[in-house]
PDB file of C-alpha atoms and ligand atoms in Angstrom:
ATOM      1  CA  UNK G   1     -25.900 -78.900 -62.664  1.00  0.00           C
ATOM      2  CA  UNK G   2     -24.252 -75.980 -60.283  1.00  0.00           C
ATOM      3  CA  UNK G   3     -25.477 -72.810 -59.885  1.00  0.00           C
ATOM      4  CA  UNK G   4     -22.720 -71.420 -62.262  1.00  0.00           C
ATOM      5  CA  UNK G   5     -23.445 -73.771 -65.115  1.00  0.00           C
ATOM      6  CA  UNK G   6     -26.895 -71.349 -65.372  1.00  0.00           C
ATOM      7  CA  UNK G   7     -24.974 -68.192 -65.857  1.00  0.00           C
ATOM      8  CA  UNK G   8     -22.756 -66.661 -68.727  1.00  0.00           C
ATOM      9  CA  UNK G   9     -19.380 -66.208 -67.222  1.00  0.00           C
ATOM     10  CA  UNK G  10     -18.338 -64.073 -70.177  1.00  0.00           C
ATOM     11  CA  UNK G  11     -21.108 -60.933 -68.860  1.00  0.00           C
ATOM     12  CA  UNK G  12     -19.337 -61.270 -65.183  1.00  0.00           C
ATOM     13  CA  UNK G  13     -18.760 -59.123 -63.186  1.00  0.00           C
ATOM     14  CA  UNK G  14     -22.259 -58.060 -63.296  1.00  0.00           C
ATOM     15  CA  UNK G  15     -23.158 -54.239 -63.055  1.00  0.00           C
ATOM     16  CA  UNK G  16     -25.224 -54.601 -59.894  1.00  0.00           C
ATOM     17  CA  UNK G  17     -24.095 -52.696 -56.982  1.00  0.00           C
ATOM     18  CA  UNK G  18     -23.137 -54.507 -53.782  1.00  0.00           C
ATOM     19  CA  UNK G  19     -26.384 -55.184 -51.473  1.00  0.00           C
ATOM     20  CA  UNK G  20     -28.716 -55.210 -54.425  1.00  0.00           C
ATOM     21  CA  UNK G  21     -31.386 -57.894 -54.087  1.00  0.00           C
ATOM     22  CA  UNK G  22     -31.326 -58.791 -58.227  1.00  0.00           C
ATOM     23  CA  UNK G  23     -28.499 -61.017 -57.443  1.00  0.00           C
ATOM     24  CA  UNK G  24     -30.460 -62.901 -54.284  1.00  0.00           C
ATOM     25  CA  UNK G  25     -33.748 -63.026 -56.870  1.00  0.00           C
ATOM     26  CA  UNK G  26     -31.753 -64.623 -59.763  1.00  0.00           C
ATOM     27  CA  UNK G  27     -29.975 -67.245 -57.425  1.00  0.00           C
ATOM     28  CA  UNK G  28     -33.367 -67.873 -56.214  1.00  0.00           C
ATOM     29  CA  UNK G  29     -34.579 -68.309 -59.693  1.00  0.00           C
ATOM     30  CA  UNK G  30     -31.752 -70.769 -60.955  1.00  0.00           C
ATOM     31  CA  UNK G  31     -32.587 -73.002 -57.864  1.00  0.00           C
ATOM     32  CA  UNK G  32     -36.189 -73.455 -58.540  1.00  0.00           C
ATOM     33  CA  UNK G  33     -35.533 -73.955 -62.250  1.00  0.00           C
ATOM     34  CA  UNK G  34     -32.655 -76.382 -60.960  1.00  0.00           C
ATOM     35  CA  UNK G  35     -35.444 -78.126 -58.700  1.00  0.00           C
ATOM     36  CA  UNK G  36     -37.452 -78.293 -61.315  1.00  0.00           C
ATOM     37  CA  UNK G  37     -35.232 -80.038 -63.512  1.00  0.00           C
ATOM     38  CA  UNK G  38     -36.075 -78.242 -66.547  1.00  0.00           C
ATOM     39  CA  UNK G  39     -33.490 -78.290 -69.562  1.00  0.00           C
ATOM     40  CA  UNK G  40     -32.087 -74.306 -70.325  1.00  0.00           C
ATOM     41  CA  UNK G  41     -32.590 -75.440 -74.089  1.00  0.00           C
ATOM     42  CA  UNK G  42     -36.906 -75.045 -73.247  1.00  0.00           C
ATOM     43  CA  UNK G  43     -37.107 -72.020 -71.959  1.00  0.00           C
ATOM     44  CA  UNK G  44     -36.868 -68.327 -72.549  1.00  0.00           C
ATOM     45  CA  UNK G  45     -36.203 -65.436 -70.724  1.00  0.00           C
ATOM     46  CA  UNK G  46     -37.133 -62.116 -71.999  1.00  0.00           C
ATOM     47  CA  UNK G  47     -36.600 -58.777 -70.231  1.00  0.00           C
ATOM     48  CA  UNK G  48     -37.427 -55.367 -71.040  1.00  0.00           C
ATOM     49  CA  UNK G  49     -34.916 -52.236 -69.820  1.00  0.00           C
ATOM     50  CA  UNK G  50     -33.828 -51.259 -66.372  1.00  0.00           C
ATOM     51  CA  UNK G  51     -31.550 -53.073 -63.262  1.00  0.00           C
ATOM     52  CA  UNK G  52     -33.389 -56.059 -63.173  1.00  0.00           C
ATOM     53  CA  UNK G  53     -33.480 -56.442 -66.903  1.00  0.00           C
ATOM     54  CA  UNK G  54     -29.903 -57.576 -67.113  1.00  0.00           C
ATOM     55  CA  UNK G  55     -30.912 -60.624 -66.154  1.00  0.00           C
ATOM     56  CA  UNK G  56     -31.603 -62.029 -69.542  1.00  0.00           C
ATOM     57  CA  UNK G  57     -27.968 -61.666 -70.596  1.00  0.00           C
ATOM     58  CA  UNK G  58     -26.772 -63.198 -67.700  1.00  0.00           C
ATOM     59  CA  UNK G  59     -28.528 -66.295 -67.947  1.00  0.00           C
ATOM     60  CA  UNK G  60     -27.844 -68.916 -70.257  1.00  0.00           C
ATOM     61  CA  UNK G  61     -31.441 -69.458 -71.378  1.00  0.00           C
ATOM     62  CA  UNK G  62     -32.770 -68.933 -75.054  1.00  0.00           C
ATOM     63  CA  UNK G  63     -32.607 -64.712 -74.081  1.00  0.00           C
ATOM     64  CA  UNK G  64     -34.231 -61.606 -75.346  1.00  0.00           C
ATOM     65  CA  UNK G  65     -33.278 -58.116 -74.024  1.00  0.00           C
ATOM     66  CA  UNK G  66     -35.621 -56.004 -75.701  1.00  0.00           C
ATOM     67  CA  UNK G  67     -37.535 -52.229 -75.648  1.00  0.00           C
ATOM     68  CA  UNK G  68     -38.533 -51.093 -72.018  1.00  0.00           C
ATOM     69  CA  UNK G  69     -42.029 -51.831 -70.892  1.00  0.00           C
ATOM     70  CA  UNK G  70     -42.569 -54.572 -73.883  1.00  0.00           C
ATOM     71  CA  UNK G  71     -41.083 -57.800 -73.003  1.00  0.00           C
ATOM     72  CA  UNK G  72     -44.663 -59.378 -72.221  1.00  0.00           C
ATOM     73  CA  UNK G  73     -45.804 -58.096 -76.186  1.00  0.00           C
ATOM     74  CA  UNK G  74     -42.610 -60.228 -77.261  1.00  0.00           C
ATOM     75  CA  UNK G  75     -43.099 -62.873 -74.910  1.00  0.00           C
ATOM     76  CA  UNK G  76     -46.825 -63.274 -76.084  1.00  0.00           C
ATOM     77  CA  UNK G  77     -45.623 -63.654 -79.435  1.00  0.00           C
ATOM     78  CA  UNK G  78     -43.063 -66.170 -78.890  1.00  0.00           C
ATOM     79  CA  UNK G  79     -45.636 -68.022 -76.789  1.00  0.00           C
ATOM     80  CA  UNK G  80     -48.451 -67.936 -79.748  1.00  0.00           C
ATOM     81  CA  UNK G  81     -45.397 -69.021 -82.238  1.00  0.00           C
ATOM     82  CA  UNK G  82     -43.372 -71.771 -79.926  1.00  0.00           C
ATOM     83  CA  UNK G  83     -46.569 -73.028 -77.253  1.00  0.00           C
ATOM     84  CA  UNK G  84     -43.979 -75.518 -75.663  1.00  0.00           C
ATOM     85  CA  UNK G  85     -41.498 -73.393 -74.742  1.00  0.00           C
ATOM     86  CA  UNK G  86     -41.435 -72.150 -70.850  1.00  0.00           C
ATOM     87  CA  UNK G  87     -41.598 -68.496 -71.241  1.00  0.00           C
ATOM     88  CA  UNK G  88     -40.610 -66.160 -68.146  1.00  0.00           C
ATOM     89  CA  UNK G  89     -40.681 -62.683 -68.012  1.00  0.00           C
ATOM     90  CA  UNK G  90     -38.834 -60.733 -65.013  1.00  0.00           C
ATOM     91  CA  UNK G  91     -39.399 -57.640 -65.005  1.00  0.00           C
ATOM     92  CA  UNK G  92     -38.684 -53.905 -63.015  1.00  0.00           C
ATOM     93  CA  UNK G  93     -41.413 -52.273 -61.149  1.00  0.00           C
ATOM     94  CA  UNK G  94     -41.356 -49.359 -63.336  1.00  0.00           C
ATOM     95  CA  UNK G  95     -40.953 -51.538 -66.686  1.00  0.00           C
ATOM     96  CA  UNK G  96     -44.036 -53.794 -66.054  1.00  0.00           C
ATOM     97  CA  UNK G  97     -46.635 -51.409 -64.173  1.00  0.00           C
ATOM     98  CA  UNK G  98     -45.653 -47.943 -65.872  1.00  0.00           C
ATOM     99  CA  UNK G  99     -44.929 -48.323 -69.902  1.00  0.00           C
ATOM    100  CA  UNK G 100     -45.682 -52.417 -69.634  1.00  0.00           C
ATOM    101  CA  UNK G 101     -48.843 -51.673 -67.804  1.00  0.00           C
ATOM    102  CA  UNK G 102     -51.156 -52.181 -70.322  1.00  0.00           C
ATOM    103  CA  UNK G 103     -49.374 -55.284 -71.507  1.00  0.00           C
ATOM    104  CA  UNK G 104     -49.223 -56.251 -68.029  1.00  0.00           C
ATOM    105  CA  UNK G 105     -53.111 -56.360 -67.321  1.00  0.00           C
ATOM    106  CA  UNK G 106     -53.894 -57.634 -70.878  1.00  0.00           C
ATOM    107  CA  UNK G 107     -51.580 -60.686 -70.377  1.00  0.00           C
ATOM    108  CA  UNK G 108     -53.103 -61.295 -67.037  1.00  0.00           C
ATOM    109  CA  UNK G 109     -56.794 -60.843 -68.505  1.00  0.00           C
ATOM    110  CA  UNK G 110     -55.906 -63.425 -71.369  1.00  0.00           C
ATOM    111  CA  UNK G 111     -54.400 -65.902 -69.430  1.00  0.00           C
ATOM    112  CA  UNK G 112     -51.564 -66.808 -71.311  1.00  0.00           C
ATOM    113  CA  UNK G 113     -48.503 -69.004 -69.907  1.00  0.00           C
ATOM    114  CA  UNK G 114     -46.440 -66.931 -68.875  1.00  0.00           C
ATOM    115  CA  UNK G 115     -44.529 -66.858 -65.941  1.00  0.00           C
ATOM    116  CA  UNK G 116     -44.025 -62.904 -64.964  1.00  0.00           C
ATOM    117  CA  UNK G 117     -41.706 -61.923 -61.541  1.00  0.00           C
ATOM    118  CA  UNK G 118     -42.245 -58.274 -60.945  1.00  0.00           C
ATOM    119  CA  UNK G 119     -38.857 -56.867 -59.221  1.00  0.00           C
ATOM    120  CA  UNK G 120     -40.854 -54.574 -56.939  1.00  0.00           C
ATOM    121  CA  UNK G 121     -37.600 -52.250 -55.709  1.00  0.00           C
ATOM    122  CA  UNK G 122     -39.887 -48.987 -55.416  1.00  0.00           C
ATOM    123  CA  UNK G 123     -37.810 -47.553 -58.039  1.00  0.00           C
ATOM    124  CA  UNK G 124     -36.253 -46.554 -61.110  1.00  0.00           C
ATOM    125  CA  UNK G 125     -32.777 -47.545 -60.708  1.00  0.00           C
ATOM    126  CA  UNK G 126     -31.294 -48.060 -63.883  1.00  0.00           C
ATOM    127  CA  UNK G 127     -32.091 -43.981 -64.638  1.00  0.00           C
ATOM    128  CA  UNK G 128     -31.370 -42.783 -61.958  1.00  0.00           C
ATOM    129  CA  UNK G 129     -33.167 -43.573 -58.625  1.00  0.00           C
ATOM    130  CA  UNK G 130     -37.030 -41.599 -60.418  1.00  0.00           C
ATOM    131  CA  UNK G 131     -39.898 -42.515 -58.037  1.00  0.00           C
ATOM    132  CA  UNK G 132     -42.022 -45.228 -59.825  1.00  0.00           C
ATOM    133  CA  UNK G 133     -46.032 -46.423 -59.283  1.00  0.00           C
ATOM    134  CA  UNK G 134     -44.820 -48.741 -57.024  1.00  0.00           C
ATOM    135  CA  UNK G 135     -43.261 -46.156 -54.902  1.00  0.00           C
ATOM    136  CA  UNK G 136     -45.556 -45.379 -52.400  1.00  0.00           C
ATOM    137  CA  UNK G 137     -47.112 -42.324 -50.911  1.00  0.00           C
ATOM    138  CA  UNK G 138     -44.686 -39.684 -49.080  1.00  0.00           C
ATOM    139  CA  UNK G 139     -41.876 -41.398 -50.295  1.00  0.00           C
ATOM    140  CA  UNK G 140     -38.656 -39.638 -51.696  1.00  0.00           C
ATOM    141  CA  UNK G 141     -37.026 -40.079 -54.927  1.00  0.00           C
ATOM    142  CA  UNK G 142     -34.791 -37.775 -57.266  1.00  0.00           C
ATOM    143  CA  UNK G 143     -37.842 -36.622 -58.841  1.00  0.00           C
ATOM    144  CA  UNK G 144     -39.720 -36.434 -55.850  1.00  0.00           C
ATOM    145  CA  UNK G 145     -37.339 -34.796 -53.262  1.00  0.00           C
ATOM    146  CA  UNK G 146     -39.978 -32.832 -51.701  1.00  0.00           C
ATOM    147  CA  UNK G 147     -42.234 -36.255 -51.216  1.00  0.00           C
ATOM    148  CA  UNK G 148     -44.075 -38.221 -53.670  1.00  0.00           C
ATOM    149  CA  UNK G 149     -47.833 -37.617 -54.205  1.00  0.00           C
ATOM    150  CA  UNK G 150     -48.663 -40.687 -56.104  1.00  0.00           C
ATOM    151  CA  UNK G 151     -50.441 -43.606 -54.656  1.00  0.00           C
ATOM    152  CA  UNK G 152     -49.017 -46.894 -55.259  1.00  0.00           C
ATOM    153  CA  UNK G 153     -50.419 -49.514 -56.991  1.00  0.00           C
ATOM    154  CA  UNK G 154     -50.739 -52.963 -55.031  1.00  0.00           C
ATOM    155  CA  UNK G 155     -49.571 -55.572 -57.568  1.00  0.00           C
ATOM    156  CA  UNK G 156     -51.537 -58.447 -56.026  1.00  0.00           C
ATOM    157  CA  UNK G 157     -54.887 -56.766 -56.318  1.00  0.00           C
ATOM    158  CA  UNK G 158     -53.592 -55.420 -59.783  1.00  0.00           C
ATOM    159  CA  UNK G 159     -53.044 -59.128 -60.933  1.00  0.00           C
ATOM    160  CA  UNK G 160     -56.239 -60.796 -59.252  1.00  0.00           C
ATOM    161  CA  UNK G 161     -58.372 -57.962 -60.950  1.00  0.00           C
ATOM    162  CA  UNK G 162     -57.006 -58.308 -64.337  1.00  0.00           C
ATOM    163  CA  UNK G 163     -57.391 -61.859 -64.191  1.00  0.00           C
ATOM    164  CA  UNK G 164     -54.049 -64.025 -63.609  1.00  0.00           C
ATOM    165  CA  UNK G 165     -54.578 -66.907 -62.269  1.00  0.00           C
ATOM    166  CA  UNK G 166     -50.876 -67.255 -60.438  1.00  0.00           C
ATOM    167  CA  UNK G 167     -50.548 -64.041 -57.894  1.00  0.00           C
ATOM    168  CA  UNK G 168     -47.921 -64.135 -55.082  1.00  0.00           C
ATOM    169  CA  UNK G 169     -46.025 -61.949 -53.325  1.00  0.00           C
ATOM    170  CA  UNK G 170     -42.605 -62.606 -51.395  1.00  0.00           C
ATOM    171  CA  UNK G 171     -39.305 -60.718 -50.574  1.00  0.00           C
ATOM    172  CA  UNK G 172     -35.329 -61.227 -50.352  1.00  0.00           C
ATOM    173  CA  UNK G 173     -35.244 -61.963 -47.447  1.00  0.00           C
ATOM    174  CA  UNK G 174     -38.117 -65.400 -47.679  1.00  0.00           C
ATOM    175  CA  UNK G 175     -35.429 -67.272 -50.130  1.00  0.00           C
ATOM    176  CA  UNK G 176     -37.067 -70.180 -48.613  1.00  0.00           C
ATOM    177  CA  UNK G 177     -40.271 -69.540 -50.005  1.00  0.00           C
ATOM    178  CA  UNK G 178     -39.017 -67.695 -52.779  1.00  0.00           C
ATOM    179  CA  UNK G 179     -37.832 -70.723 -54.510  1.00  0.00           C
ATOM    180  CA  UNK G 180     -40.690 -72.391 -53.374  1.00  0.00           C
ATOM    181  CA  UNK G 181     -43.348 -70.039 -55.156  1.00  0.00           C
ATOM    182  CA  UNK G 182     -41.207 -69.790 -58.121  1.00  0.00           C
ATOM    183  CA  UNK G 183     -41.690 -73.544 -58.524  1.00  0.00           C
ATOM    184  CA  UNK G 184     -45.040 -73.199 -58.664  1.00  0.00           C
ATOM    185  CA  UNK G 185     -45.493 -70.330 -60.846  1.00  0.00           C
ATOM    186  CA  UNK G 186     -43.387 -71.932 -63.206  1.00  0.00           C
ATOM    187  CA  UNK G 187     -45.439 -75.099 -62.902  1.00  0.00           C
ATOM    188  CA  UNK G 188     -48.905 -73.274 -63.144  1.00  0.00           C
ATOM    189  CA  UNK G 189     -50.506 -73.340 -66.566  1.00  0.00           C
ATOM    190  CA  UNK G 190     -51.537 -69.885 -67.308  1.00  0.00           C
ATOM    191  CA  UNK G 191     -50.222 -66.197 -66.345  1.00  0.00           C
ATOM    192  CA  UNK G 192     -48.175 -65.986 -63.142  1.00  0.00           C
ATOM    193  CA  UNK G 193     -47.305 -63.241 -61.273  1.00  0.00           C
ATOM    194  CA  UNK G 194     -44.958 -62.853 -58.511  1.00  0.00           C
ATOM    195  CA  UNK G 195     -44.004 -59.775 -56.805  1.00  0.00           C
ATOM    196  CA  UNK G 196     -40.783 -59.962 -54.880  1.00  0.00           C
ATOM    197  CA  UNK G 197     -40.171 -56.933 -52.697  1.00  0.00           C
ATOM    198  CA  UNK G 198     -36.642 -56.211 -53.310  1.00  0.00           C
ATOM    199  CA  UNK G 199     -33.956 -53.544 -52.079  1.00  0.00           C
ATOM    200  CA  UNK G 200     -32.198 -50.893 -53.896  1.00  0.00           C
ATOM    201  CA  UNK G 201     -29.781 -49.652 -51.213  1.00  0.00           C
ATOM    202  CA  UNK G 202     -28.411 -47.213 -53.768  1.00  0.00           C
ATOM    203  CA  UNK G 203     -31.444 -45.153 -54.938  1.00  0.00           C
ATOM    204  CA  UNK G 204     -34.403 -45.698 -52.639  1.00  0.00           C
ATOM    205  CA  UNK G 205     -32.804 -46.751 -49.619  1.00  0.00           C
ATOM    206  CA  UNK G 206     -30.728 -43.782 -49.140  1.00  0.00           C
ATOM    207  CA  UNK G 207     -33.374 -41.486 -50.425  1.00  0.00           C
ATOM    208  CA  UNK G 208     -35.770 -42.742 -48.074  1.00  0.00           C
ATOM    209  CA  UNK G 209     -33.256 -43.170 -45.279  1.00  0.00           C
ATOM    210  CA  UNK G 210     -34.066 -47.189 -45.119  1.00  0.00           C
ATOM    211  CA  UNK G 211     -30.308 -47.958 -43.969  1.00  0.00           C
ATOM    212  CA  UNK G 212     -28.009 -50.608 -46.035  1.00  0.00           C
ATOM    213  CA  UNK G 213     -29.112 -53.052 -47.775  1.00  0.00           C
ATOM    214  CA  UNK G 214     -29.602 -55.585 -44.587  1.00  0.00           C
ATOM    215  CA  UNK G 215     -31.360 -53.246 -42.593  1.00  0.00           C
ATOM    216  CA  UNK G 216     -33.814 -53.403 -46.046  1.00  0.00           C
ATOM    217  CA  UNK G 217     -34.320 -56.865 -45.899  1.00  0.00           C
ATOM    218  CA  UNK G 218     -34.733 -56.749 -41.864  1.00  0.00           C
ATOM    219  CA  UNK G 219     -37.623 -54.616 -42.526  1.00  0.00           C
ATOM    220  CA  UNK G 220     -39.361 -57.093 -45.024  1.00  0.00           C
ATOM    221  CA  UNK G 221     -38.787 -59.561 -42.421  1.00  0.00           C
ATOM    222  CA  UNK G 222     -40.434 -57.315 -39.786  1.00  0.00           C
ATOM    223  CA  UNK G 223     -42.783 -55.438 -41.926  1.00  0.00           C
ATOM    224  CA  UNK G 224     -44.577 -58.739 -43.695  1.00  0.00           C
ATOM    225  CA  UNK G 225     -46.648 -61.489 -42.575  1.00  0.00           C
ATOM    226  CA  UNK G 226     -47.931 -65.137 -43.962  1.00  0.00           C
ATOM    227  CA  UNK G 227     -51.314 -64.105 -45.589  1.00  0.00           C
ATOM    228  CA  UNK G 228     -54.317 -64.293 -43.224  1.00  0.00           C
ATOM    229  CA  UNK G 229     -51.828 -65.047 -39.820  1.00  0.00           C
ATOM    230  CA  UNK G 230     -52.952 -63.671 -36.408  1.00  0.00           C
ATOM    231  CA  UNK G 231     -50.436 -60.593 -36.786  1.00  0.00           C
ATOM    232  CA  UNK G 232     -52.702 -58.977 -39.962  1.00  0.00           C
ATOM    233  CA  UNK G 233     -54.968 -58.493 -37.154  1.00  0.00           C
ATOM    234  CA  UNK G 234     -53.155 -57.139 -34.721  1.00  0.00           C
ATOM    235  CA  UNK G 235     -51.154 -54.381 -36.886  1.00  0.00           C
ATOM    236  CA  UNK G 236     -53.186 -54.351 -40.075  1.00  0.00           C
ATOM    237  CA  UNK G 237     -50.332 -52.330 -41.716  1.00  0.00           C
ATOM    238  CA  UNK G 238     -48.307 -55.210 -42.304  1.00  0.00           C
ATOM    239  CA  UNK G 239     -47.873 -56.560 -45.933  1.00  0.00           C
ATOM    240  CA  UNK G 240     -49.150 -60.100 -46.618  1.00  0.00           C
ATOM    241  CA  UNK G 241     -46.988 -62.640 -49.128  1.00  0.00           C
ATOM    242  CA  UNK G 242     -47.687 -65.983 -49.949  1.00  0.00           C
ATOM    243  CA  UNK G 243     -49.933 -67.296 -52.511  1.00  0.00           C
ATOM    244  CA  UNK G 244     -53.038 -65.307 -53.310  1.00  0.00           C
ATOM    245  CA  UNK G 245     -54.437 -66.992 -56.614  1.00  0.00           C
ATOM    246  CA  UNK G 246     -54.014 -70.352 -57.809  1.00  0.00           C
ATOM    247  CA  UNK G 247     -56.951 -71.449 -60.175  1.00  0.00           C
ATOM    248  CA  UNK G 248     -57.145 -72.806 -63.787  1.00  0.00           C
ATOM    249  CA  UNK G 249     -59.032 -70.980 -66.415  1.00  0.00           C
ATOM    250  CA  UNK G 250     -58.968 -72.065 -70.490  1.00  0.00           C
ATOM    251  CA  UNK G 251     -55.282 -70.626 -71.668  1.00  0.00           C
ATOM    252  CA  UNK G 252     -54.784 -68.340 -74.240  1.00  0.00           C
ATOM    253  CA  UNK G 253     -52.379 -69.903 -76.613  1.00  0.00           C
ATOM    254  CA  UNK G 254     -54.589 -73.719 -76.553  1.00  0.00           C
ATOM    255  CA  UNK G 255     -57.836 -71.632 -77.135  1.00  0.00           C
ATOM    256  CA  UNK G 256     -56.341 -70.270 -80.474  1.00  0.00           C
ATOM    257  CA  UNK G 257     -55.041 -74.031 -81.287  1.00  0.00           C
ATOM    258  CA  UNK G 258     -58.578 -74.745 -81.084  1.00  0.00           C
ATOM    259  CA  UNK G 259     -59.816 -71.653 -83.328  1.00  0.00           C
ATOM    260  CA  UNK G 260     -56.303 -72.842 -86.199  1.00  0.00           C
ATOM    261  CA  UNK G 261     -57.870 -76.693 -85.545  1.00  0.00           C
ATOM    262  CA  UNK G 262     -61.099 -75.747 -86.868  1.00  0.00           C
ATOM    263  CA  UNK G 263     -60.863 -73.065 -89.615  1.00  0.00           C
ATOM    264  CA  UNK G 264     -58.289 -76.089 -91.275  1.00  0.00           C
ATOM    265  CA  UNK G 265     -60.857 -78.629 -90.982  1.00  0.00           C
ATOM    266  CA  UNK G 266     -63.343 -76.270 -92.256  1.00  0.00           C
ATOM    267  CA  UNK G 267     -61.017 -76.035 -95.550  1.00  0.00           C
TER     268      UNK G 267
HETATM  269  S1  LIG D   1     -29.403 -48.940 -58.804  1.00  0.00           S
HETATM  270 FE1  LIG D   1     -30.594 -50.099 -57.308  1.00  0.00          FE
HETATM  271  S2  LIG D   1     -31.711 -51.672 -58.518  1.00  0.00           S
HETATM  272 FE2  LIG D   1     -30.026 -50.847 -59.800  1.00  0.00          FE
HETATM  273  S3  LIG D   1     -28.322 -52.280 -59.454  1.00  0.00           S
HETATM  274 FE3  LIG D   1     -28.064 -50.563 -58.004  1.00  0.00          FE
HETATM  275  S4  LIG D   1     -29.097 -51.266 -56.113  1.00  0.00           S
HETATM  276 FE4  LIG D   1     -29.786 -52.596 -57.804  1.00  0.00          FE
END
């Protein structure tokens, strides 16, 4: 199939502005699941609110757009009710670490298959360009225009702690190994996460004076590094992507098979 036979012509033009890396993530996404082979009849997008979120109405995938911060509790309920379905979940940086956080970590800590991709864009864009817990330290946003004084959380270490057993990182500007680690997280049996650091020229980009939306993805080419290479060492400020996790553990949805298996023998 071509790239276009993925997406719903009838929702085009999309609303994202020009230089906005949701369009580079979703053609990313459509070529791995194109790689992959997979038929759009198994599998299932669901989205919560914000930017990114308008994904699940562009693709032509079984779709659900739902509440923000809670499209991992209905994608864990599809999951329990439809186990053979591939379930992914993208989601905003705000809508899966701020209201989704605790569905976040619990997914991750129950190991359920779900494939998660975490728009990481440092922002609330949707509402307005409000700083987010991805934002970072000193950075400016319309309700921070002074600075923020948050800390940020690092997704990766986020993940690993609660327990996924997928955790990468990549940006916009990898698409190479975007599509790649998309592939496998798809693959992977169990709850995947991958961050993608992503640019919103219109919100934090020109809050934070980052430039347009190239000069973004320049600085995620100059500003990350393979995990463990020789330049971590030399400027330890650099952020690692790649692969950080990749381990099996039981799954959630075949350990409650198990549990339905034996209370109906037991009858
Ligand atoms: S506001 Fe930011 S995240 Fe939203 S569509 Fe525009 S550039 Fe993309």
């Amino acid at each position: 199939m071509a790239v276009h036979d993925y997406l719903r012509q009838r929702f085009m033009p999309h609303i994202w502005c020009p230089g906005c890396g949701n369009g580079i993530i979703m053609n990313n996404l459509i070529r791995a699941i194109e790689d992959l082979g997979m038929e759009k009849n198994d599998i299932v997008m669901i989205t919560g609110i914000g930017c990114s979120a308008r994904i699940s109405g562009y693709l032509d995938f079984h779709t659900l757009h739902t509440i923000h911060g809670r499209a991992l509790a209905f994608a864990t309920g599809l999951k329990l009710a439809r186990p053979e379905l591939n379930v992914i979940v993208p989601m905003g940086d705000g809508d899966a670490t701020a209201i989704g956080g605790n569905h976040f970590i619990h997914s991750a800590r129950r190991n359920i298959d779900i494939t998660s991709i975490i728009f990481n864009n440092s922002v609330y864009g949707m509402t307005g360009g409000q700083y987010s817990p991805l934002s970072g330290y000193g950075t400016k946003a319309t309700t921070a225009p002074f600075g923020n004084i948050d800390q940020a959380f690092d997704i990766v270490q986020l993940a690993k702690g609660s327990g996924a057993t997928f955790v990468a990182r990549t940006t916009t500007y990898h698409v190479t190994s975007m599509v790649k680690i998309f592939k496998k997280a798809i693959m992977h049996k169990g709850f995947s996460v991958v961050e993608v650091l992503t640019q919103c020229p219109t919100y934090f980009g020109r809050k934070n004076k980052l430039g347009d939306a190239a000069a973004m993805m320049k600085s995620y080419k100059e500003n990350t590094t393979p995990i463990a290479s020789k330049a971590k060492g030399k400027r330890p400020e650099l952020i690692e992507r790649g692969v950080f996790v990749e381990k099996q553990r039981p799954e959630y949805c075949d350990e409650y098979m198990k549990i339905i298996k034996k209370v109906h023998k037991g009858q």
